mmCIF file of C-alpha atoms and ligand atoms in Angstrom:
data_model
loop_
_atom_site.group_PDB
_atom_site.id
_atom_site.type_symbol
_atom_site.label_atom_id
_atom_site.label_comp_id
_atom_site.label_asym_id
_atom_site.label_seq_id
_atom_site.Cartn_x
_atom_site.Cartn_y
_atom_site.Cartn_z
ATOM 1 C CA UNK O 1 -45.232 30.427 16.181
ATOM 2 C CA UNK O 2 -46.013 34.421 15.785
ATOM 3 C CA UNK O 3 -43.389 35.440 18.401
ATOM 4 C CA UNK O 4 -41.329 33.024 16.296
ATOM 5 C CA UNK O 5 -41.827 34.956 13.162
ATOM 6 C CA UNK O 6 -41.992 38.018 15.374
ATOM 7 C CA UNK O 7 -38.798 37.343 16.201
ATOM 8 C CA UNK O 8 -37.531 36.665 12.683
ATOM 9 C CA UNK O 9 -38.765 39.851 10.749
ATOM 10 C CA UNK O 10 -37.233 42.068 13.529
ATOM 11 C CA UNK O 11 -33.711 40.339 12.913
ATOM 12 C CA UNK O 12 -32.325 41.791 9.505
ATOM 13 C CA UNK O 13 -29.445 39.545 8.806
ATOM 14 C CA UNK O 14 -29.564 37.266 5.728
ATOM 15 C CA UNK O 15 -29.745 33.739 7.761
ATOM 16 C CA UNK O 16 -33.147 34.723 9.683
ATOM 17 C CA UNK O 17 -34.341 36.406 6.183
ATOM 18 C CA UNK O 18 -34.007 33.382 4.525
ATOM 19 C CA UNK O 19 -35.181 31.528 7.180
ATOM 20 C CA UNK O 20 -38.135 33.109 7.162
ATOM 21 C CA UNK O 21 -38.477 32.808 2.906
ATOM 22 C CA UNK O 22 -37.987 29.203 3.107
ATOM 23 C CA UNK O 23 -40.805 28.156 5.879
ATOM 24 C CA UNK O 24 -43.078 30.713 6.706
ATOM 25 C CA UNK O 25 -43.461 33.663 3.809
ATOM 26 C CA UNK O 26 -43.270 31.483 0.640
ATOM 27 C CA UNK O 27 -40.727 32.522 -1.741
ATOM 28 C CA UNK O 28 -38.721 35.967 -2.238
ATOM 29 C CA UNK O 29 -39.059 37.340 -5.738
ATOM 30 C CA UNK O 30 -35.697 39.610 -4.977
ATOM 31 C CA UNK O 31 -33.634 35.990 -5.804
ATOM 32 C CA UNK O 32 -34.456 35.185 -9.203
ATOM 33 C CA UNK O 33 -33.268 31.425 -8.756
ATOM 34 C CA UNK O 34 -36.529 30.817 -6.073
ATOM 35 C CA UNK O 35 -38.937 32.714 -8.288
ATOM 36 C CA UNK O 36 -38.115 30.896 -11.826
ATOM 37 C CA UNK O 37 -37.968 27.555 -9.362
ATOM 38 C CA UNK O 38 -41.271 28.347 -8.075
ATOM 39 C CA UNK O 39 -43.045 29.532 -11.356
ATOM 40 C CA UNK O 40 -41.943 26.474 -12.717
ATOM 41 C CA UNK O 41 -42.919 24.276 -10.316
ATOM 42 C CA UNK O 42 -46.712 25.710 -9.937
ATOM 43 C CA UNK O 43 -46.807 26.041 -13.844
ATOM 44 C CA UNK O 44 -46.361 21.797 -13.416
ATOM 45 C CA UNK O 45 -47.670 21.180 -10.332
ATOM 46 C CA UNK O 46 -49.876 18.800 -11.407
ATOM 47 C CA UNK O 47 -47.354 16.181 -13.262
ATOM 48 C CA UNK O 48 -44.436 17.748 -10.535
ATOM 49 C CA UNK O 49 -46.457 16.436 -7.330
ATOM 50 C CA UNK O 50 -46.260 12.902 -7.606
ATOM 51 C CA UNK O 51 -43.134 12.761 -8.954
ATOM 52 C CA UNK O 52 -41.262 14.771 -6.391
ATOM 53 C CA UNK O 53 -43.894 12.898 -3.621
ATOM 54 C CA UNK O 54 -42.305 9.505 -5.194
ATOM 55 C CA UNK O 55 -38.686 10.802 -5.002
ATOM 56 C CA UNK O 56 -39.246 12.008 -1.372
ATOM 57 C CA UNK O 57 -39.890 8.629 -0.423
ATOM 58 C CA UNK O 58 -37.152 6.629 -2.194
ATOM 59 C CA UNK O 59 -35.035 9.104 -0.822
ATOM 60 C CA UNK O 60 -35.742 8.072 2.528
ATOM 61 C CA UNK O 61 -36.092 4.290 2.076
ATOM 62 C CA UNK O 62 -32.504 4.764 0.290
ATOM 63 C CA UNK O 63 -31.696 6.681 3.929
ATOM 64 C CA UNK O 64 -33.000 3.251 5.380
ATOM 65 C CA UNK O 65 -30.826 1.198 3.377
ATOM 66 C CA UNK O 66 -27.526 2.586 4.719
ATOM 67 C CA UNK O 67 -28.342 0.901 8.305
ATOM 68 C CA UNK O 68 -28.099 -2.417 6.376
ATOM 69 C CA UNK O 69 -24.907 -1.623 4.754
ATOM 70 C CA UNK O 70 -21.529 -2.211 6.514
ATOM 71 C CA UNK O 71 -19.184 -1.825 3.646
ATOM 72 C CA UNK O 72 -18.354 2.324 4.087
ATOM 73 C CA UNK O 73 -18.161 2.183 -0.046
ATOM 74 C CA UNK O 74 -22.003 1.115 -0.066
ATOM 75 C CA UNK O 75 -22.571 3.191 2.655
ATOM 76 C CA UNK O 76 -21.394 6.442 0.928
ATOM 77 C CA UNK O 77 -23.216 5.326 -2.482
ATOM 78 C CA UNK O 78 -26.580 5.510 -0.632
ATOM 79 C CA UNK O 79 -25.743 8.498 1.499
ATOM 80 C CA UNK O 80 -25.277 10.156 -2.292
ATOM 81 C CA UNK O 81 -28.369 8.615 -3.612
ATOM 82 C CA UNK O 82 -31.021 9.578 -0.315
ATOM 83 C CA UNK O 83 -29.660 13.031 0.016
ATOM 84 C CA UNK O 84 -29.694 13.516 -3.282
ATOM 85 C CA UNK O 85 -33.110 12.211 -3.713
ATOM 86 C CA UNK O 86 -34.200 14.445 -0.774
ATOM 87 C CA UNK O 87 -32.893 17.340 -2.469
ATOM 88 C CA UNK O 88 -34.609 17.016 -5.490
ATOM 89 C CA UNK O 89 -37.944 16.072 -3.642
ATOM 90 C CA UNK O 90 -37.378 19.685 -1.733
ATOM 91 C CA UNK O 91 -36.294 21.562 -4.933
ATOM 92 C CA UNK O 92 -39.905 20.104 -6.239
ATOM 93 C CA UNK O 93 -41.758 21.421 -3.354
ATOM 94 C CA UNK O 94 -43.752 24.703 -3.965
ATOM 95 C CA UNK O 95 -42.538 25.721 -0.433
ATOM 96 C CA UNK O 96 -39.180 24.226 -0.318
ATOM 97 C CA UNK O 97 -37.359 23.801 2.685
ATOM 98 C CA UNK O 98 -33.910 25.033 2.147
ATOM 99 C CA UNK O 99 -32.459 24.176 5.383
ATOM 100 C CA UNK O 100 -32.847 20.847 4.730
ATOM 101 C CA UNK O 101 -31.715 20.904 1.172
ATOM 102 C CA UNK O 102 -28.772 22.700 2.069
ATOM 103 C CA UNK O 103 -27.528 20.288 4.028
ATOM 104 C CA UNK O 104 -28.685 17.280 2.110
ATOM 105 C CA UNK O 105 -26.491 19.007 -0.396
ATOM 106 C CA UNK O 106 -23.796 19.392 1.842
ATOM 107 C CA UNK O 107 -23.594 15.303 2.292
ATOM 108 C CA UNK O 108 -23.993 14.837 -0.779
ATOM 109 C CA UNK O 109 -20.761 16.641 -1.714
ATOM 110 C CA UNK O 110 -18.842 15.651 1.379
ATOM 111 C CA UNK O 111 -20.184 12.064 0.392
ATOM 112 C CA UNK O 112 -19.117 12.380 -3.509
ATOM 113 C CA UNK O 113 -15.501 13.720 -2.732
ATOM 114 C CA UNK O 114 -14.980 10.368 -0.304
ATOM 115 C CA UNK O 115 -15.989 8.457 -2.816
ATOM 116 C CA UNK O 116 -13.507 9.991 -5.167
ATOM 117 C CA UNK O 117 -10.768 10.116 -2.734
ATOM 118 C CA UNK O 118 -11.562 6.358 -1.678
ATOM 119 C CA UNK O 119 -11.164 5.413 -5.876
ATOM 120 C CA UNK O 120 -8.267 7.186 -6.421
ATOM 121 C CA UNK O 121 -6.485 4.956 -3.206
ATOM 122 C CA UNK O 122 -7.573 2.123 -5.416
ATOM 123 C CA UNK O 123 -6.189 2.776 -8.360
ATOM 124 C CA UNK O 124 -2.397 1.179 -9.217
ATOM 125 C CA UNK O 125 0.416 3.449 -8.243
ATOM 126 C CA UNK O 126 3.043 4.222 -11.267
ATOM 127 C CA UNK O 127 6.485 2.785 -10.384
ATOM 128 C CA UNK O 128 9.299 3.666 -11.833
ATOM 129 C CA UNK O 129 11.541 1.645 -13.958
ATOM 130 C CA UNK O 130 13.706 0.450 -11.373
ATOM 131 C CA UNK O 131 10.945 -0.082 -9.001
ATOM 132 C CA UNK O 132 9.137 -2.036 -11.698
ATOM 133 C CA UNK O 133 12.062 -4.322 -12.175
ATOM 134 C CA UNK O 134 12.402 -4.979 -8.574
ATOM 135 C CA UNK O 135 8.505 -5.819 -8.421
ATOM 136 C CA UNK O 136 8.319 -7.730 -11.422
ATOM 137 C CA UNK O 137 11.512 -9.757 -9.722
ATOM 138 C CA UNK O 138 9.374 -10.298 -6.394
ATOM 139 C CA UNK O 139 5.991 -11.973 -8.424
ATOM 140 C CA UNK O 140 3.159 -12.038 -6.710
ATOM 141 C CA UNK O 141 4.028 -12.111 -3.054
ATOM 142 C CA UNK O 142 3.126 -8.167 -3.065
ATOM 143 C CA UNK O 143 0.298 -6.375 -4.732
ATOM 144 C CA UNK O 144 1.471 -3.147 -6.507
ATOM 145 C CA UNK O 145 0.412 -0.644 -4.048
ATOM 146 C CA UNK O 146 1.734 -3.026 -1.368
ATOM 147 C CA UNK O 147 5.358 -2.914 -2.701
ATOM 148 C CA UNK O 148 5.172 1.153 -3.487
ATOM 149 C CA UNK O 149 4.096 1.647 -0.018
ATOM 150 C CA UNK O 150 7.332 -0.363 1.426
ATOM 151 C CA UNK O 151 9.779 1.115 -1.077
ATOM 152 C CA UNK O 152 9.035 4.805 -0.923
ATOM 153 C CA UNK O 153 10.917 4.485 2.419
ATOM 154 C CA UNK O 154 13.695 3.179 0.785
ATOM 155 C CA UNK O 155 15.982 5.034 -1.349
ATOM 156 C CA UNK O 156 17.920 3.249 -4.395
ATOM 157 C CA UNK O 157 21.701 2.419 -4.119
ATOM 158 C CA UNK O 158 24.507 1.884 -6.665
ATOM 159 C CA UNK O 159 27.395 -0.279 -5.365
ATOM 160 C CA UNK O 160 30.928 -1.451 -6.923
ATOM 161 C CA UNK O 161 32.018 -4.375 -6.821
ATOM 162 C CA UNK O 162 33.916 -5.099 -3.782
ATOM 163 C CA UNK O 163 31.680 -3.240 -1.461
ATOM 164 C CA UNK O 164 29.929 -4.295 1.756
ATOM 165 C CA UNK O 165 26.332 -4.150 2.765
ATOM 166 C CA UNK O 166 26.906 -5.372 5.936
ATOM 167 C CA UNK O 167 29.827 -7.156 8.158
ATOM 168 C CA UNK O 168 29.617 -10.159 10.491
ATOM 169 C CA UNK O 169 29.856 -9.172 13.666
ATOM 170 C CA UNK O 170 28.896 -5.501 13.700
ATOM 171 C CA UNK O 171 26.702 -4.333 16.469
ATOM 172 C CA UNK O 172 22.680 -3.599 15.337
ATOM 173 C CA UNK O 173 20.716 -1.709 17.815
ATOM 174 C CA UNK O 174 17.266 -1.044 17.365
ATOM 175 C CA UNK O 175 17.357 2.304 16.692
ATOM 176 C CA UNK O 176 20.528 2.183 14.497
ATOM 177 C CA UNK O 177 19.511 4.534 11.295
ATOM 178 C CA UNK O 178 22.842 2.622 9.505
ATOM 179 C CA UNK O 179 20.746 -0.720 9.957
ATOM 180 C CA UNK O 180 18.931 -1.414 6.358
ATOM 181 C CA UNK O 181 16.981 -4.339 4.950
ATOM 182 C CA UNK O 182 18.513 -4.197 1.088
ATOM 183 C CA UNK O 183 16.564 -5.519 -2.194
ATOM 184 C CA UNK O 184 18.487 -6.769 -4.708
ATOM 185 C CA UNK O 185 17.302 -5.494 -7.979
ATOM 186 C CA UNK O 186 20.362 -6.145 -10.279
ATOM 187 C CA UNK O 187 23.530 -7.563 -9.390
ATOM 188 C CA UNK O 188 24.676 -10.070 -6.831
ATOM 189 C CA UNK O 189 26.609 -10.279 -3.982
ATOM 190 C CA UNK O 190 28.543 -12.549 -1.840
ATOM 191 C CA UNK O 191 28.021 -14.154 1.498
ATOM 192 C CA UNK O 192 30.548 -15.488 3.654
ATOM 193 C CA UNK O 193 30.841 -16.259 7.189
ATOM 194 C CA UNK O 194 34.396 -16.386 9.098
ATOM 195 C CA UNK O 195 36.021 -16.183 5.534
ATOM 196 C CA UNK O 196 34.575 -18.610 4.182
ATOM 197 C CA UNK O 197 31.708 -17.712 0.926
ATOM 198 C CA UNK O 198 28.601 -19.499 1.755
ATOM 199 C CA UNK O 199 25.965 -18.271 -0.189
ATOM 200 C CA UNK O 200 25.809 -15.798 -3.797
ATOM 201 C CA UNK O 201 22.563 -13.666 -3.745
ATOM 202 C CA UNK O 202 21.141 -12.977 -7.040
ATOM 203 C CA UNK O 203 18.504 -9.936 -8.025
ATOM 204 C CA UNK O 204 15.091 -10.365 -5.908
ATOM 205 C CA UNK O 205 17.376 -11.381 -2.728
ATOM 206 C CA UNK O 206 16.800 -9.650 0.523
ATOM 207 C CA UNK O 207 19.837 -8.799 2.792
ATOM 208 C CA UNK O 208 19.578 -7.896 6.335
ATOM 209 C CA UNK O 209 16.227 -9.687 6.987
ATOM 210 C CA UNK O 210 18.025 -11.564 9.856
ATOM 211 C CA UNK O 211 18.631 -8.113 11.967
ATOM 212 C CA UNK O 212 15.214 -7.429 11.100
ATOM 213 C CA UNK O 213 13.712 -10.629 12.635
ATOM 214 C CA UNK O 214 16.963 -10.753 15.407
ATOM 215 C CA UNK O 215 16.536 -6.925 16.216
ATOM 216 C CA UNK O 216 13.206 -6.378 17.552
ATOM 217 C CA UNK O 217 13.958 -5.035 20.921
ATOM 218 C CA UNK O 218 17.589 -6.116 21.443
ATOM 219 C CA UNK O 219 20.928 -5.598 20.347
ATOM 220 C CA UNK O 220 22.083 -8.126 18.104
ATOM 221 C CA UNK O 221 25.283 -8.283 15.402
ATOM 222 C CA UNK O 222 25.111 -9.120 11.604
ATOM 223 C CA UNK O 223 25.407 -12.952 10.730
ATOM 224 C CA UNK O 224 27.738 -12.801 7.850
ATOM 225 C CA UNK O 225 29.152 -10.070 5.440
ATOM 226 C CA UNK O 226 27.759 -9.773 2.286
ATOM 227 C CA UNK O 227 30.027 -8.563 -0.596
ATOM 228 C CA UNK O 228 29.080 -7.504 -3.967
ATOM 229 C CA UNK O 229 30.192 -9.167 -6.795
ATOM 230 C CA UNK O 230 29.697 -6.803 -9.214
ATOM 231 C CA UNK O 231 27.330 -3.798 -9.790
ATOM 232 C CA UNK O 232 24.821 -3.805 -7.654
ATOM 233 C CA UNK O 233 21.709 -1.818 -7.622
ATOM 234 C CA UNK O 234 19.369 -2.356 -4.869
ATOM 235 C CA UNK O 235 16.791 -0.450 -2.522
ATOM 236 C CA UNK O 236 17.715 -0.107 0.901
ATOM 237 C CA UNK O 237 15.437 0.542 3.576
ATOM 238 C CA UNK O 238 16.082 2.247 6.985
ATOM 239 C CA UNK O 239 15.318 -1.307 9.466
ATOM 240 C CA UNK O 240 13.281 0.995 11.832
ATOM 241 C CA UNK O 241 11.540 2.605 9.028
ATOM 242 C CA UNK O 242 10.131 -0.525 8.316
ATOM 243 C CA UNK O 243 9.155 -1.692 11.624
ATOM 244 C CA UNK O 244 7.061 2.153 12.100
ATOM 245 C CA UNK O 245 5.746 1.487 8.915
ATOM 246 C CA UNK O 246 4.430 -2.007 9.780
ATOM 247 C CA UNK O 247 3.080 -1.040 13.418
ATOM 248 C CA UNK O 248 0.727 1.861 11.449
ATOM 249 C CA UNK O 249 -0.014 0.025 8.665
ATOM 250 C CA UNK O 250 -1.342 -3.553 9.650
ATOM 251 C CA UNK O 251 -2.180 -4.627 6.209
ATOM 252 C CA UNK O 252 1.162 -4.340 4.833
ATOM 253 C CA UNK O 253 2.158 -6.976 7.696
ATOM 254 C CA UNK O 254 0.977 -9.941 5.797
ATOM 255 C CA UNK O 255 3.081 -9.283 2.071
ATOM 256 C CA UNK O 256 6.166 -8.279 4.253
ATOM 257 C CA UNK O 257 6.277 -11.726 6.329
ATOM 258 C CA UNK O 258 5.393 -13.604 2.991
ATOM 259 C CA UNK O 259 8.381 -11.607 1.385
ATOM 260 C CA UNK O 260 10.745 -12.875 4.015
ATOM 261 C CA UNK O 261 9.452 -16.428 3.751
ATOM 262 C CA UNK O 262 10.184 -16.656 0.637
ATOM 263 C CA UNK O 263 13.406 -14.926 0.592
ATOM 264 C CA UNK O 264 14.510 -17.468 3.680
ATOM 265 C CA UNK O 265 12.988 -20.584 1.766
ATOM 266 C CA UNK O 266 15.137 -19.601 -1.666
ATOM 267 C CA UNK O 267 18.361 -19.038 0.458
ATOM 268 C CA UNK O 268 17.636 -22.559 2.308
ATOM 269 C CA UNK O 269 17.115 -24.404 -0.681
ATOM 270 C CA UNK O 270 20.265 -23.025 -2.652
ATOM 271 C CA UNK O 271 22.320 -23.950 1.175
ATOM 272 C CA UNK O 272 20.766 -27.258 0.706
ATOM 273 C CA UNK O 273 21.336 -27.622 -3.195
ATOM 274 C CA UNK O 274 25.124 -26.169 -2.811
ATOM 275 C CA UNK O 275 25.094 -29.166 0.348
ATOM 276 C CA UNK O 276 24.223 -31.978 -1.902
ATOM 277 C CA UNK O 277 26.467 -30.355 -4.739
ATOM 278 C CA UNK O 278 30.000 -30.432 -2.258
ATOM 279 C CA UNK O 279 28.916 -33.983 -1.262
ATOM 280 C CA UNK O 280 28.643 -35.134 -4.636
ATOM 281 C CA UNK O 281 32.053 -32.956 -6.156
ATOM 282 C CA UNK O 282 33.676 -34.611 -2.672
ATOM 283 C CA UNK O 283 32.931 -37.955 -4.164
ATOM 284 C CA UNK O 284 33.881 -37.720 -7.266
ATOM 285 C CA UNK O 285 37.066 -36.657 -6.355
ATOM 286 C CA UNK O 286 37.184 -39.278 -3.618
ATOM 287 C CA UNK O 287 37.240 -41.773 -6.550
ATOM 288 C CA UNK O 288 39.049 -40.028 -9.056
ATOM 289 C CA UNK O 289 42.508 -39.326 -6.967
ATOM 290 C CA UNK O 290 43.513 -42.220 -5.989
ATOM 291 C CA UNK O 291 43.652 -42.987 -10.066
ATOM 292 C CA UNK O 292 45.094 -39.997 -10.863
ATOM 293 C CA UNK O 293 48.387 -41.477 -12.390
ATOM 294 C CA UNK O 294 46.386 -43.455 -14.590
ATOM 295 C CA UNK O 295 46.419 -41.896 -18.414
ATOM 296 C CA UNK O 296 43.707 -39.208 -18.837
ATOM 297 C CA UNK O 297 42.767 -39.796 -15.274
ATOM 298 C CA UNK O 298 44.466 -36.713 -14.333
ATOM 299 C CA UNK O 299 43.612 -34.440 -17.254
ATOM 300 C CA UNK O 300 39.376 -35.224 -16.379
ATOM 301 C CA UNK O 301 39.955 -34.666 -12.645
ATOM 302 C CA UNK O 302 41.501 -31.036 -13.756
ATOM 303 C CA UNK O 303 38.445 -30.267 -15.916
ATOM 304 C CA UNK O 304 35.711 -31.373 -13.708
ATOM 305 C CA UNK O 305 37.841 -28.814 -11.556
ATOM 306 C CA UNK O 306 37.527 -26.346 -13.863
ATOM 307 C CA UNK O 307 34.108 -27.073 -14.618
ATOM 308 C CA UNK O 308 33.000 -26.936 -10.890
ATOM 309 C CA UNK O 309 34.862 -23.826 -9.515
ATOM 310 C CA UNK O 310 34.330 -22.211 -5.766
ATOM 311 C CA UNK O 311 36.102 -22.192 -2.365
ATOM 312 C CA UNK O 312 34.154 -25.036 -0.816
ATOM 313 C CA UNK O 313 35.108 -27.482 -3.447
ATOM 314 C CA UNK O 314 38.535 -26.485 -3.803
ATOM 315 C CA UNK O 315 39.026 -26.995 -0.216
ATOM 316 C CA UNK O 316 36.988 -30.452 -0.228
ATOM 317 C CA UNK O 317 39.455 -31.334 -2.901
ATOM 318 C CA UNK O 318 42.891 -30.601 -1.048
ATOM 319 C CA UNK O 319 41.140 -32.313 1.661
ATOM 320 C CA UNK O 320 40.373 -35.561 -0.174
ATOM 321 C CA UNK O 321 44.125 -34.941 -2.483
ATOM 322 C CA UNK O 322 45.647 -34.581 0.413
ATOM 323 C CA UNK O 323 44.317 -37.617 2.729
HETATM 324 N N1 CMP K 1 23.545 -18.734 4.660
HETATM 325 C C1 CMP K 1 23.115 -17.594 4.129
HETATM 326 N N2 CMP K 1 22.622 -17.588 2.876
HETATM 327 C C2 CMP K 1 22.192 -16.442 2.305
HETATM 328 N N3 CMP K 1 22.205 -15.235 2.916
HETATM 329 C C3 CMP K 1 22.670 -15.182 4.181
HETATM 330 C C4 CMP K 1 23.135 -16.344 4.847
HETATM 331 N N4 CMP K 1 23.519 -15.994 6.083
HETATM 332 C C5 CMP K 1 23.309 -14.650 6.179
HETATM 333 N N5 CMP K 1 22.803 -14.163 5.048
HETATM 334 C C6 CMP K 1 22.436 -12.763 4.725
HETATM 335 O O1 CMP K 1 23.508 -11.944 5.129
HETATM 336 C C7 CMP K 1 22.978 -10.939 5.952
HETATM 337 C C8 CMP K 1 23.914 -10.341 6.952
HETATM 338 O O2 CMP K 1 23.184 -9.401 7.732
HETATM 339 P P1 CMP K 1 21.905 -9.943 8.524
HETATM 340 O O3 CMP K 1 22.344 -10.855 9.597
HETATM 341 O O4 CMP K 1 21.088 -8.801 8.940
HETATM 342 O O5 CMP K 1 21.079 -10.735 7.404
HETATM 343 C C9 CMP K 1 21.834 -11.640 6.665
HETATM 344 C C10 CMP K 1 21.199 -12.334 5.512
HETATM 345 O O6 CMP K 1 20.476 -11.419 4.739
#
C-alpha cells in the first residue's frame, strides 16, 4: 500500500492526483466542490450517516433487483435507481470514493438517455394527411407506427384516368425495381383479365399483392391489368423494398400478412357477390325475353338494363337474347 501511494505522489498527472484525493489523502481543498461537500457533510455527520448508510444499501438491493427483471425497460429503471442511489450514498461519505461515483454516474446517464430514446420509439408517429387517410381506410389491421414504417418506403402517386398500374402478362422478376405493391387511397381502378373487367377496386385496395406472394424467388407475370377509372391517388411501394423491410423487421411481418388477408378476403367476397349478382341478372332476363313482345314487357327489361349496367351482364344478356 506505501509503494502504492509511493507510486502515486511521484506521478503528477491529474488522474493519479485525484486518485490519490479520493482514497488515500482525504479531500483537496484546491477544488472547492470537495471542500464545501466535505464541510457539509462533517458539519451533519451525525443525521448524514445513517441516511447515506440506508441509501447505500437500497442502492445495492435495487442492483439485486435487476437480475429478477427481464423486461430491458425495468431493467434500465433500476439500473437508474441503484446507481443513482450509490452515488448519493458516496457523495454522503466523508471520504468519498469518486471512482466509483463516477461511473455510477456514468450508468446512470447512459441508462437515462435509453430510457428516453426507448419512449420516444413509443410514442405515435405524425402522418400526414394523405397517409392518415390511407390509415384511417385500412382500420385496425395496422397500428400507427406499423403502417408509417411500411409507407415511408413508398412514395405517393397521382394517376389519370386511363392509366395502368400493371398489365397481364408482363414479366416480374424478383429484383425488378418497376415491380410495386400499390395502396389505394382515393380513386378506383379497373381489373380485367383477357379483356374482360372482372373486378373495380375501391380506396383501401391493394394491387400487386399477387407478385408479391407469386414472386418470392421466381419469375412470375402479372395476373390481370388494372386500369384506373378515374383519379387515383395511391402509395406505391418498391416489391423488394418490402420484402428487405420484412426480413429486418420481423414484427412488421404479422400486420403485413393480416393486410393481405384482408385485402384477398374483400376482393373474394365482391368476385363472389358480383357471381351471385350475373346469376341472378341472367335469370331475370332468362324470363323476361321470351315475353318481350308483350306490352311494357320490353320497356322493364330495358330499365332493369339500365339499372344494372357492366360488361358481364350485357354479355349474359345477348347470350340469353340471343339463344
Ligand atoms: N379477381 C381479381 N379481383 C381483384 N383484384 C385482382 C383480381 N385479379 C387480380 N387482381 C389484382 O390485379 C393485380 C395485377 O397484378 P398482380 O398479379 O401483382 O396482383 C393483382 C391483384 O392485385
Amino acid at each position: 500500500m506505501h509503494l502504492c501511494i509511493r507510486h502515486l505522489r511521484r506521478r503528477r498527472n491529474p488522474f493519479a492526483q485525484q486518485l490519490r484525493h479520493c482514497s488515500l489523502e482525504g479531500p483537496d481543498r484546491r477544488w472547492r466542490f470537495s471542500g464545501a461537500r466535505l464541510r457539509f457533510v462533517q458539519r451533519h455527520h451525525a443525521v448524514i450517516s445513517p441516511i447515506s448508510t440506508a441509501l447505500g444499501h437500497a442502492g445495492y438491493i435495487i442492483g439485486l433487483l435487476e437480475y429478477v427483471v427481464t423486461e430491458i425497460w425495468w431493467l434500465r429503471v433500476w439500473a437508474v435507481l441503484g446507481c443513482g442511489l450509490v452515488v448519493s450514498f458516496q457523495v454522503l461519505q466523508p471520504r468519498c470514493q469518486w471512482l466509483s461515483a463516477g461511473w455510477c454516474s456514468v450508468y446512470v446517464l447512459v441508462n437515462l438517455f435509453q430510457l428516453h430514446w426507448f419512449s420516444l420509439s413509443l410514442m405515435e408517429p405524425t402522418l400526414s394527411d394523405e397517409e392518415q387517410k390511407l390509415f384511417d381506410l385500412l382500420g385496425d389491421i395496422v397500428s400507427v407506427r406499423e403502417f408509417a414504417d411500411l409507407a415511408g418506403f413508398g412514395e405517393w402517386i397521382s394517376l389519370a384516368p386511363g392509366d395502368l398500374l400493371s398489365k397481364q402478362g408482363n414479366e416480374v422478376t424478383p429484383d425488378d425495381a418497376q415491380a410495386r405493391l400499390y395502396l389505394i387511397a382515393e380513386g378506383c381502378c379497373e381489373v380485367s383479365i383477357a379483356g374482360r373487367t372482372v373486378a373495380t377496386l375501391h380506396p383501401g385496395s391493394l394491387v400487386g399483392e399477387v407478385s408479391y406472394l407469386l414472386q418470392q424467388n421466381m419469375e412470375h407475370s402479372s395476373s390481370a391489368t388494372v386500369t384506373a377509372r378515374e383519379e387515383v391517388h395511391c402509395l406505391a411501394i418498391p416489391l423488394h423494398e418490402v420484402r428487405q423491410l420484412l426480413q429486418r423487421r420481423s414484427d412488421l411481418q404479422q400486420p403485413f400478412v393480416r393486410l393481405l388477408a384482408r385485402d384477398l378476403l374483400t376482393k373474394e367476397a365482391a368476385v363472389s357477390d358480383q357471381a351471385l349478382e350475373d346469376r341472378r341478372y341472367k335469370a331475370v332476363l332468362e324470363v323476361a325475353c321470351p315475353m318481350a313482345r308483350q306490352p311494357g314487357v320490353a320497356d322493364g327489361v330495358a330499365t332493369y338494363r339500365r339499372r344494372e349496367p357492366g360488361e358481364a351482364r350485357t354479355a349474359s344478356l345477348q347470350m340469353t337474347t340471343s339463344g
